[in-house]
Amino acid sequence: MAVERGVIENFLYHEARLMDEHAYADWLTLFTDDARYWVPSNDDDADPSTHVAIIYDDRNRMAERVFRLSGTIAHSQEPRSRTSRMVSNVEIGDEENGEVTVYANFNLTQLRRGRQETFAGRTIYKLRQENGSFKIALRKVLLVNNDEPINNLSFLV
Amino acid sequence: MTTVKGHIDYDALVLEDRVHGSIYTDPNIFEDEMDKIFHNWWLYVGHESEIPEPGDYRLTWIGRQSVIMSRDEDGNVQLFMNRCRHRANAVCQDEKGNANFFRCWFHGWTYSNKGDLIGVPYAGRYDDSFKKEDMGLTKAPRVDTYRGFIFGSLSPTGISLDDHLGHSKATIDAFIEASPKGQVVVRAGVHKGTYKGNWKFVGMDGYHPAFAHKAVNDLMQRKETGIEAKDRDTLVPSRSLEEAFGEHSLNKAWDLGGGHVRLDIWPMKRQVMDGVLKRLNSTEAGRSYLESMEQAYGKEMAREHIATQDPHVGIWPNLQLIGVQIRVIRPLSVNETEVFMYPTGLGGVPEEINEVRLREHEWFYGPASFGSPDDYEMFERNQMGLSAQVNPWLLVSRGLGQETKNPDGTIVGGVTDETPQRGQFIHWKKVMSGG
């Protein structure tokens, strides 16, 4: 089944809006139960079984991440980051075993307590059709600065 | 250099129970720290397992100075200043790699991985006073290792590394003896962090966890009790955090002398060993790991080594061993610091064991983890607070007078005591005063 480009784009924009609106719980519902949220460290292609990652969350750790951001006080998000992200360069890749690979670029502006920073990179998604809508099985974020010192990446990237 | 620098009275800034805020904010004191500590003392520069083969190198720092840590073709560890002897261009660009030679691309001067100058283009225009053999890469004046940990010093004289490490050596031993081969491997990448605050905030503090890490505390409580939602402002330490870092915890805080300090979390770790062994015994990789540990050390010592693998130590001034990580602190300016965390693997264990170490490290450490960002936030709030200078003093009196002084000179207090802070400041004052 060919995937409609507009449907994919809308899905990605929707996800970006939930992250920018700090709608953490809603964001979490976009993921499959066996989802992986992965932000490599140092090297885009680093093998997570032998190399440390900035984020390598399974669904359980994603739920902890959401709890940290909304159910308690995480000082590095008090006050919380204001973010605005542009999602672009959407490219629909192969479809295999009911999962479609989607590539996109992002440009994220983050402001917190007088400091404004830009984060940019590429995201590789594996999207799966579940009950008539898409769910994210893989969200791999390739930050251009994943080998540089970072102060605070405790908002959703 | 400033005129003020030579006249700082450190005795007036560091008292037994308090320190003056200027030690975190005065650029003159920072410059003095560079001279007397970072460009003079023993600094951790890297680990031998990062450069296992001849020709392997990694760029590193001694204070603010760029240094190449290299294994030469004879297998020896070398520390070269990353500066061409001609007109000072950096000869090494990549953070790590393998090379037979280092070439300065400004004018083509080429050095072997032993540091010898082996190539000078158009050498005929130098006169006879130019001797290639005298123009090798400048070596760091001193380099020495302890069980795989490489240290360098820019001072040609001074205390030996062995004397400098002193009582902290036993903590390095504990860190690596969780491996049946007695070795850690530093090849799993690095978390690079930075914060706008003074380098001395990266301390060893057993008082802060339940508060600075409120989010982690509540995550633990959520795991322990299943309670998801609560009043965000309530301060209820979780059971495990209370046991580890509460006022009545069995854990201790140590001043090991020489500026080396640690949080001794081993009493609690020993108590939970039955559960740890049960978990290890539940997987094939875990059983294989246990077996090789018992073969290497015997049953009782294997258990002890597994219990004591996290030394939670600060080895003065720029190295910490916490959890599975080697942490390196690099001051950039009086209010800007970089922190690199290298999670280690254990030598001679199944891959799965080291993979679990990585995933557990990522939970608390790194720029998007549940712990580190809140630490950096605290350090930045500390720097912000120091701008208010009407009363310039910081209190470090917790537990003072209730500690035990051991015959070997070490001091031990309760885990929430400011024994480590005092230990670091006593040594800092001594070194900064020229002692």
Short mmCIF file of C-alpha atoms in Angstrom, two decimals, chain B residues 25 38 61 80 95 97 131 148 157 200-201 208 212 226 268-269 283 285 311 320 332 367 378 392 402 427 435:
data_model
loop_
_atom_site.label_atom_id
_atom_site.label_comp_id
_atom_site.label_asym_id
_atom_site.label_seq_id
_atom_site.Cartn_x
_atom_site.Cartn_y
_atom_site.Cartn_z
CA THR B 25 34.21 34.12 40.81
CA PHE B 38 46.38 22.72 36.15
CA TRP B 61 44.34 18.60 27.54
CA PHE B 80 53.40 15.54 23.22
CA GLU B 95 40.24 13.81 18.37
CA GLY B 97 43.00 7.96 15.34
CA LYS B 131 69.68 20.46 14.21
CA GLY B 148 46.07 1.96 32.95
CA THR B 157 59.77 18.46 39.26
CA LYS B 200 35.06 23.36 41.67
CA PHE B 201 31.29 22.79 41.75
CA HIS B 208 22.26 16.94 47.65
CA ALA B 212 18.90 18.45 43.59
CA GLY B 226 3.81 2.57 41.94
CA MET B 268 24.80 -0.11 51.44
CA LYS B 269 26.04 -1.89 48.32
CA THR B 283 21.00 -14.77 32.99
CA ALA B 285 25.89 -13.76 30.79
CA PRO B 311 34.33 4.06 44.25
CA GLN B 320 36.33 11.29 39.16
CA LEU B 332 37.54 26.83 30.54
CA PRO B 367 23.03 15.76 28.56
CA MET B 378 22.47 23.51 40.37
CA PRO B 392 30.21 36.48 50.66
CA GLN B 402 31.91 14.68 64.64
CA HIS B 427 44.38 20.82 49.91
CA GLY B 435 52.78 24.54 49.65
#
